Amino acid sequence: MATTVKIPIKDQNLVSSLQDFFKAMLRDGGINGLMVAQHLPTKNSVMPTLVTDPDKLDTADPLAPVFPINAAKVVSKLTRKPLGGKVAVVLRPCEIRAFIELVKLKQGRVDDVVLIGMDCLGAYSNVQYPDFAGDNGMEATLRFYRNIQEGKGTACDGFDVSPACKACEHPIPENADVLIGLVGVDLKDHLLAKANTPRGEELLENLGLSSTSEPEKRGKEIEKLVTERLSYRDQMFVETSEATADVGKLVSYLGNCVNCYNCRVACPVCYCKECVFLTDVFDHEPSQYLRWAKRKGILKMPTDTVFFHLTRIAHMSTACIGCGQCSNACPNNIPVMELFRTMAHYTQTAFDYVAGRSLEDDPPLSVFREDEFQEVVAKSH
Amino acid sequence: MSDFEPTIIAFVCNWCTYTAADLAGTSRLTQPPNVRMIRMMCTGMVDPKYVIKALLEGADAVLISGCHPGDCHYINGNLKARRRVKLLKEILPRFGFDQRRVKLTWIGASEGIDFANTMNELVAEVKELGPNEVRKQMVI
């Protein structure tokens, strides 16, 4: 039976109560550090911070509805070699799932980290969040959750969470060591903390929190949330497939791409250390452009945009966890996430794979079997 | 019959299909001139982007051909290629490329006749299919 405890809510303040929990964890949880998103004085957003001093958690706010980076990328940096200590990392479900993909690609290790996952109700885009938050980020977080508790959903003050979050069927961090539960929990009184693994148990056991069990309505509310998101997701698949159904449509869908490669940089699972699109393979001879142009009398510049996106789909769509950072990073508002999630759904289904589900599932293109996919081999005569 | 002459790019492995092609040539078997062969050390090194690039540049079909399963000079490169072809056949048709424009075959070093027959059939099939849509579009 997994340990489930209550994180008490003081003064109806979710954010400060969580901070107290993290402080206690850093003091008594047997860890050397904690990585958690914080509001920083310089900028009106949150960024992951690696904290070793419990007094430096006063602006920690993993509930803020924004994540400017998929933190799997920084956890990968922390864990590519032995860390020399144990660090608890507070992540969204999509960040945990991305990290699991990176571990399978040998770009991170789970040995030195305890994964703390928060139920995720979604995030606003990087561009919208500062307007929503104004100059008091932590107050804005409370506003966001009050809105949800009042049954008004995630749309608040004319802003709403990003399409990636609306289409995300994984709001619960099932594969975290410690799950912090919000959905179906009486947030006026407490948050839920549940240890899913021995590592999680160890972290929670010395914090002196009173044990409880998952409220009955939690299961139903999760089911309702997932159903809503699946229906948004499936509609998105249909619309995106329609909008890119032939090459002409795909070209116009990606028409605003300027080869900035921000989507690739922001993508937590675009795993190549050196992207081929940055190598001299793509420093074409100037005369080559003229030859291309002559072929049809006109050449769109910059070149290689559709090629870039199709290659990225072939390379990483089986690892796509749908965090939507690609769309977040696009300067020209191309619905990148919609395209990649849709294609990822098809490629992952083809290999009976779900990215981020488990360390046990092999990435589809890293393995093969002798007798499989005979249907793609044509007969020779 | 139309006068459409397709362009077909073939990535063939050094050890089996290229050798079969050589045999077909030295045996003076008749083959269509539409197939442009690119010799790879193994089909296992055919990155999906090679196929995507060929199709985006206007190739009417792409053939990947290597050793029969169990015969790979590098033990299992052809089985890796098969997964990649599976992936491509999942992706490309969703953007309007007929899945018959990507083909994978196993042709062993001694199968010169099979090679010539396969090329003849492939060209006939692609002629039926007609030109790749991309030829009309401005894509790179």
XYZ file of C-alpha atoms in Angstrom:
521
model
C 0.000 0.000 0.000
C 1.498 3.278 -1.092
C 2.029 5.913 1.569
C -0.392 8.783 1.113
C -0.106 11.863 3.284
C -1.724 15.284 3.602
C 0.149 18.484 2.906
C -1.865 20.921 5.056
C -3.011 24.192 3.482
C -2.424 27.188 5.738
C -4.214 30.520 5.275
C -5.872 29.195 2.133
C -2.544 29.687 0.413
C -1.596 26.781 -1.830
C 1.699 28.294 -2.872
C 3.135 29.077 0.575
C 1.886 25.755 1.951
C 3.741 23.916 -0.803
C 6.830 25.991 -0.060
C 6.644 24.865 3.585
C 6.405 21.273 2.357
C 9.480 21.695 0.160
C 11.411 23.355 2.982
C 10.626 20.432 5.277
C 11.624 18.045 2.527
C 14.955 19.759 2.004
C 15.619 19.716 5.793
C 14.383 16.240 6.686
C 13.813 14.318 3.476
C 17.351 12.984 3.173
C 18.089 14.907 -0.027
C 20.952 17.226 -0.932
C 19.015 19.518 -3.186
C 15.670 20.329 -4.689
C 14.922 21.503 -8.170
C 11.749 23.532 -8.423
C 10.340 26.359 -10.535
C 10.620 29.796 -8.903
C 9.615 33.332 -9.677
C 12.852 35.194 -10.168
C 13.232 38.869 -9.345
C 14.443 39.798 -12.794
C 11.679 38.421 -14.928
C 7.995 37.903 -14.719
C 7.913 34.163 -15.213
C 9.247 31.083 -13.493
C 12.429 29.129 -14.119
C 13.724 25.893 -12.641
C 16.095 26.538 -9.740
C 18.402 24.101 -7.981
C 18.092 24.864 -4.266
C 20.215 23.574 -1.396
C 19.248 26.183 1.247
C 15.696 25.813 2.594
C 15.577 29.592 3.093
C 15.871 30.122 -0.647
C 12.449 28.749 -1.456
C 10.398 31.863 -0.775
C 9.383 32.358 -4.392
C 9.084 28.667 -5.320
C 5.895 28.148 -7.277
C 5.643 24.927 -9.269
C 1.912 25.558 -9.580
C 2.352 28.710 -11.679
C 0.526 28.006 -14.940
C 3.570 28.452 -17.155
C 6.728 26.498 -17.994
C 9.145 28.399 -20.213
C 11.289 25.291 -20.629
C 10.529 21.606 -20.482
C 12.660 20.935 -17.405
C 13.493 17.401 -18.557
C 16.312 19.104 -20.447
C 17.872 20.501 -17.278
C 17.320 17.297 -15.311
C 19.184 15.558 -18.129
C 22.095 17.958 -17.583
C 22.029 17.205 -13.849
C 22.060 13.456 -14.295
C 24.203 12.609 -17.309
C 26.945 11.586 -14.862
C 26.856 10.806 -11.118
C 25.645 13.919 -9.346
C 27.376 13.421 -6.019
C 24.166 13.702 -4.052
C 20.464 13.104 -4.229
C 18.177 15.743 -5.669
C 14.404 15.859 -5.678
C 13.056 17.421 -8.853
C 9.569 18.894 -9.036
C 8.180 18.392 -12.511
C 5.035 18.455 -14.586
C 3.833 15.092 -15.952
C 5.061 15.971 -19.462
C 8.477 16.844 -18.058
C 8.700 13.487 -16.284
C 7.629 11.688 -19.443
C 10.232 13.567 -21.499
C 12.873 12.722 -18.909
C 11.970 9.030 -19.133
C 12.521 9.207 -22.887
C 15.909 10.877 -22.339
C 16.940 8.226 -19.819
C 16.135 5.551 -22.382
C 18.299 7.450 -24.870
C 21.127 7.400 -22.304
C 20.936 11.167 -21.848
C 20.010 11.101 -18.202
C 19.926 8.760 -15.221
C 17.287 8.154 -12.596
C 19.787 7.035 -9.925
C 20.372 10.389 -8.241
C 16.948 11.959 -8.558
C 13.612 11.585 -6.851
C 10.886 12.577 -9.284
C 8.141 14.664 -7.718
C 5.229 15.085 -10.078
C 2.373 17.529 -9.718
C -1.118 17.004 -11.102
C -1.131 19.367 -14.057
C -4.087 21.489 -15.054
C -2.192 23.111 -17.883
C -0.076 26.155 -18.584
C -0.454 29.423 -20.443
C 1.932 30.189 -23.274
C 5.170 32.037 -22.544
C 3.812 35.070 -24.332
C 0.479 35.184 -22.511
C 1.673 34.404 -19.009
C 3.302 37.764 -18.136
C 0.094 39.556 -19.126
C -1.928 37.195 -16.976
C 0.434 37.281 -14.002
C 0.960 41.042 -13.852
C 3.589 41.953 -11.287
C 2.621 39.393 -8.664
C 3.204 35.891 -9.936
C 2.334 34.024 -6.758
C -0.935 35.904 -6.371
C -1.671 35.056 -10.014
C -1.185 31.370 -9.260
C -3.723 31.590 -6.436
C -6.102 33.413 -8.796
C -5.727 30.588 -11.340
C -6.580 27.897 -8.772
C -9.448 29.914 -7.222
C -10.929 30.101 -10.692
C -10.687 26.322 -11.033
C -12.107 25.688 -7.571
C -15.047 27.905 -8.432
C -15.714 25.572 -11.340
C -14.735 28.098 -14.028
C -11.985 25.902 -15.438
C -8.582 27.012 -16.635
C -9.752 30.077 -18.587
C -9.101 33.097 -16.395
C -9.195 36.845 -17.164
C -9.503 36.151 -20.885
C -6.496 33.835 -21.008
C -6.547 30.077 -21.353
C -4.074 27.211 -21.231
C -2.264 26.268 -24.421
C -3.701 23.821 -26.974
C -0.980 21.304 -25.996
C -2.324 21.251 -22.438
C -5.949 21.073 -23.554
C -5.047 18.031 -25.658
C -2.950 16.325 -22.974
C -4.406 13.063 -21.731
C -1.695 12.671 -19.081
C -2.556 15.258 -16.396
C -1.574 12.878 -13.596
C 2.139 12.064 -13.090
C 1.627 8.326 -12.639
C 5.303 7.508 -13.038
C 6.618 9.973 -10.428
C 8.260 8.724 -7.237
C 6.084 11.147 -5.291
C 2.836 12.371 -6.724
C 1.356 15.635 -5.504
C -2.366 15.448 -6.074
C -4.705 18.360 -6.762
C -7.536 16.879 -8.794
C -10.492 15.805 -6.672
C -8.727 16.951 -3.497
C -10.208 19.459 -1.037
C -7.716 22.248 -1.723
C -9.115 24.416 1.063
C -7.757 21.898 3.536
C -4.873 19.941 2.063
C -2.937 18.652 -0.912
C -2.208 15.002 -1.434
C 1.305 13.544 -1.476
C 1.563 9.933 -2.486
C 4.705 7.803 -2.665
C 4.645 5.472 -5.652
C 8.093 3.952 -5.139
C 10.428 3.039 -2.234
C 12.458 6.122 -3.119
C 9.349 8.220 -2.697
C 8.492 6.516 0.593
C 11.923 7.381 1.923
C 11.431 11.015 1.058
C 8.065 11.324 2.766
C 8.613 9.190 5.857
C 10.451 11.726 8.014
C 8.314 14.759 7.258
C 5.782 14.064 10.029
C 2.739 14.450 7.782
C -0.530 12.786 8.722
C -1.498 9.894 6.521
C -4.706 9.786 4.563
C -6.122 7.986 1.568
C -7.076 9.200 -1.875
C -10.532 10.769 -1.780
C -13.133 8.705 -3.557
C -14.112 11.469 -5.948
C -10.527 11.831 -7.218
C -10.783 8.864 -9.564
C -14.008 10.159 -11.082
C -12.691 13.692 -11.497
C -9.524 12.453 -13.168
C -11.611 10.371 -15.530
C -13.729 13.390 -16.387
C -10.669 15.568 -17.008
C -9.017 12.930 -19.212
C -12.228 12.405 -21.192
C -12.488 16.144 -21.894
C -8.897 16.292 -23.013
C -9.166 13.193 -25.196
C -12.113 14.674 -27.011
C -10.186 17.941 -27.616
C -7.168 15.887 -28.717
C -9.066 13.703 -31.161
C -10.734 16.727 -32.713
C -7.274 18.298 -33.071
C -6.002 15.138 -34.818
C -8.846 15.300 -37.322
C -8.405 19.011 -38.044
C -4.616 18.816 -38.324
C -4.704 15.753 -40.573
C -7.143 17.586 -42.815
C -4.996 20.746 -42.850
C -1.879 18.809 -43.930
C -3.446 16.108 -46.083
C -1.275 16.706 -49.133
C 2.064 18.292 -49.898
C 0.517 21.551 -51.045
C -1.393 21.865 -47.791
C 1.661 20.935 -45.745
C 3.724 23.573 -47.523
C 1.182 26.230 -46.710
C 0.773 24.941 -43.113
C 4.518 25.433 -42.601
C 4.650 28.483 -44.868
C 5.845 30.879 -42.160
C 8.797 28.746 -41.111
C 12.047 30.719 -41.202
C 14.398 27.897 -40.166
C 15.057 29.406 -36.754
C 15.018 25.858 -35.335
C 13.546 27.165 -32.073
C 11.138 24.218 -32.060
C 14.050 21.836 -32.190
C 15.925 23.661 -29.423
C 12.831 23.785 -27.207
C 11.984 20.134 -27.844
C 13.041 18.051 -24.846
C 13.278 14.835 -26.843
C 15.074 16.091 -29.971
C 18.010 14.030 -28.858
C 20.856 14.546 -31.360
C 23.865 16.274 -29.870
C 24.540 17.871 -33.223
C 21.609 18.471 -35.528
C 22.321 17.644 -39.153
C 20.476 20.800 -40.174
C 23.212 22.860 -38.491
C 26.041 21.078 -40.268
C 27.666 22.005 -43.553
C 25.439 19.439 -45.256
C 23.018 22.335 -45.497
C 25.557 24.981 -46.480
C 24.566 24.518 -50.097
C 26.733 25.815 -52.904
C 25.329 29.171 -54.036
C 25.080 27.818 -57.579
C 22.883 25.005 -56.251
C 20.185 27.534 -55.358
C 20.196 28.835 -58.901
C 19.860 25.307 -60.265
C 16.933 24.638 -57.932
C 15.274 27.868 -58.942
C 15.645 27.064 -62.631
C 13.870 23.760 -62.179
C 10.485 25.381 -61.636
C 11.388 28.974 -62.368
C 10.996 29.966 -58.723
C 12.456 28.876 -55.394
C 11.140 29.767 -51.960
C 13.833 30.974 -49.600
C 14.928 29.944 -47.066
C 14.956 26.403 -48.416
C 14.715 23.130 -46.512
C 11.848 24.155 -44.219
C 9.393 21.364 -45.066
C 12.323 18.970 -45.257
C 13.394 20.015 -41.756
C 9.995 19.379 -40.211
C 9.437 16.052 -41.990
C 12.879 14.888 -40.903
C 12.179 15.910 -37.332
C 8.909 13.981 -37.450
C 10.785 10.905 -38.682
C 13.506 11.287 -36.066
C 11.642 12.111 -32.873
C 7.893 11.665 -33.262
C 8.061 8.252 -31.602
C 9.466 10.037 -28.518
C 7.108 13.050 -28.612
C 5.389 13.508 -25.268
C 3.236 16.422 -26.407
C 4.476 19.170 -24.068
C 3.917 21.833 -26.721
C 7.198 23.669 -26.170
C 7.701 23.646 -29.954
C 4.641 25.843 -30.432
C 5.674 27.897 -27.416
C 9.000 28.615 -29.071
C 7.769 29.359 -32.599
C 8.203 33.059 -33.398
C 5.702 32.876 -36.248
C 2.820 31.084 -34.566
C 2.963 27.942 -36.688
C 0.844 25.285 -34.948
C 3.877 23.015 -34.618
C 2.587 21.078 -31.626
C -0.630 20.164 -33.432
C 1.319 18.682 -36.348
C 3.859 16.833 -34.216
C 1.357 15.460 -31.727
C -0.859 14.237 -34.540
C 1.995 12.506 -36.328
C 3.382 11.192 -33.037
C 0.028 9.611 -32.331
C 0.163 7.723 -35.614
C 3.821 6.678 -35.433
C 3.608 5.610 -31.791
C 0.435 3.633 -32.509
C 2.211 1.914 -35.417
C 4.839 0.600 -33.011
C 2.445 0.064 -30.110
C 4.456 2.551 -28.077
C 3.549 5.366 -25.708
C 6.354 7.871 -25.190
C 7.177 8.461 -21.537
C 5.071 5.594 -20.241
C 7.794 3.428 -18.801
C 11.526 2.847 -18.678
C 10.788 -0.751 -19.633
C 9.451 -0.038 -23.149
C 12.236 0.120 -25.733
C 12.189 3.144 -28.065
C 10.775 1.770 -31.349
C 13.762 2.610 -33.501
C 16.309 1.218 -31.059
C 15.151 -2.372 -31.393
C 13.918 -4.830 -34.019
C 12.604 -8.365 -34.190
C 13.269 -11.011 -36.789
C 9.669 -11.634 -37.771
C 7.847 -8.326 -37.870
C 6.410 -5.822 -40.319
C 6.567 -8.315 -43.206
C 3.883 -6.202 -44.886
C 6.331 -3.379 -45.657
C 8.650 -5.669 -47.617
C 7.774 -5.995 -51.286
C 8.371 -9.273 -53.073
C 11.352 -9.411 -55.381
C 11.097 -11.558 -58.473
C 0.649 4.407 -72.587
C 1.752 7.861 -71.491
C 5.247 9.108 -72.221
C 5.865 9.723 -68.508
C 9.308 8.471 -67.563
C 9.601 8.196 -63.781
C 12.715 8.959 -61.793
C 13.385 6.355 -59.151
C 16.085 6.634 -56.506
C 17.365 3.300 -55.198
C 19.449 2.965 -52.043
C 21.060 -0.434 -52.411
C 23.471 -2.227 -50.140
C 26.996 -2.920 -51.237
C 26.958 -6.589 -50.348
C 23.722 -7.901 -51.819
C 21.558 -5.759 -54.049
C 24.394 -3.759 -55.586
C 26.191 -6.977 -56.373
C 22.959 -8.344 -57.852
C 22.684 -5.215 -59.988
C 26.233 -5.755 -61.148
C 25.400 -9.333 -62.019
C 22.299 -8.224 -63.912
C 24.478 -5.802 -65.880
C 27.255 -8.255 -66.689
C 24.597 -10.826 -67.632
C 23.287 -8.253 -70.150
C 19.752 -8.364 -68.754
C 17.481 -5.613 -70.010
C 16.667 -3.007 -67.374
C 14.908 0.338 -67.524
C 17.148 3.414 -67.269
C 14.801 5.150 -64.787
C 16.473 3.850 -61.655
C 19.320 5.941 -60.186
C 21.239 3.756 -57.800
C 23.055 4.963 -54.729
C 25.363 2.386 -53.224
C 25.308 2.258 -49.419
C 27.392 -0.015 -47.251
C 24.155 -1.284 -45.666
C 20.431 -0.522 -45.809
C 20.767 -0.006 -42.045
C 22.437 3.328 -42.754
C 19.606 4.714 -44.866
C 18.367 7.558 -42.685
C 14.673 8.365 -43.178
C 15.719 11.839 -44.263
C 17.395 10.461 -47.407
C 14.053 9.077 -48.511
C 12.193 12.250 -47.545
C 14.714 14.406 -49.396
C 14.444 12.307 -52.563
C 10.650 12.518 -52.568
C 10.633 16.258 -51.803
C 13.053 16.822 -54.680
C 10.602 15.169 -57.018
C 11.643 11.516 -57.181
C 8.632 9.441 -58.223
C 9.611 6.536 -55.992
C 12.353 5.460 -53.638
C 13.584 1.886 -53.421
C 15.581 0.558 -50.521
C 17.009 -2.869 -51.192
C 19.384 -5.049 -49.232
C 20.246 -8.537 -48.124
C 17.635 -11.100 -47.144
C 17.033 -11.287 -43.362
C 19.791 -13.369 -41.863
C 22.215 -12.531 -44.695
C 23.143 -8.975 -43.667
C 26.883 -8.397 -43.804
C 26.481 -6.401 -40.588
C 24.192 -9.031 -39.049
C 20.986 -6.977 -38.690
C 21.170 -3.661 -40.569
C 18.379 -4.749 -42.890
C 16.045 -5.405 -39.950
C 16.675 -1.861 -38.725
C 15.941 -0.601 -42.225
C 12.632 -2.457 -42.157
C 11.544 -0.540 -39.023
C 12.482 2.748 -40.663
C 10.508 1.873 -43.765
C 7.566 1.008 -41.531
C 7.945 4.466 -39.962
C 8.123 6.204 -43.347
C 5.091 4.331 -44.623
C 3.248 5.631 -41.563
C 4.340 9.247 -42.034
C 4.494 9.942 -45.766
C 0.990 8.822 -46.833
C -0.471 11.250 -44.281
C 0.973 14.064 -46.357
C -0.404 12.669 -49.582
C 2.531 10.555 -50.770
C 1.226 7.239 -52.060
C 2.788 4.567 -49.882
C 3.731 2.622 -53.023
C 6.322 5.329 -53.712
C 8.482 3.873 -50.933
C 9.556 0.316 -51.473
C 11.714 -2.141 -49.568
C 12.962 -5.365 -51.116
C 15.520 -8.022 -50.301
C 17.624 -9.033 -53.309
C 20.636 -11.263 -52.663
C 24.002 -11.027 -54.428
C 23.300 -13.991 -56.694
C 19.825 -12.823 -57.740
C 20.675 -10.820 -60.864
C 17.572 -11.971 -62.685
C 15.393 -11.052 -59.718
C 17.011 -7.643 -59.684
C 16.268 -6.963 -63.347
C 12.690 -8.220 -63.021
C 12.099 -6.155 -59.884
C 13.340 -2.981 -61.564
C 11.148 -3.604 -64.607
C 8.103 -4.154 -62.422
C 8.848 -1.185 -60.230
C 9.118 1.166 -63.183
C 5.889 -0.202 -64.657
C 4.117 0.279 -61.319
C 5.343 3.845 -60.891
C 4.320 4.665 -64.467
C 0.813 3.557 -63.478
C 0.971 5.746 -60.377
C 1.914 8.787 -62.388
C 4.282 11.595 -61.426
C 4.918 12.577 -57.810
C 2.689 15.546 -56.905
C 5.747 17.381 -55.652
C 6.917 17.904 -59.214
C 4.165 20.496 -59.608
C 4.775 22.181 -56.245
C 7.399 24.630 -55.128
C 8.885 22.617 -52.281
C 12.398 22.234 -51.059
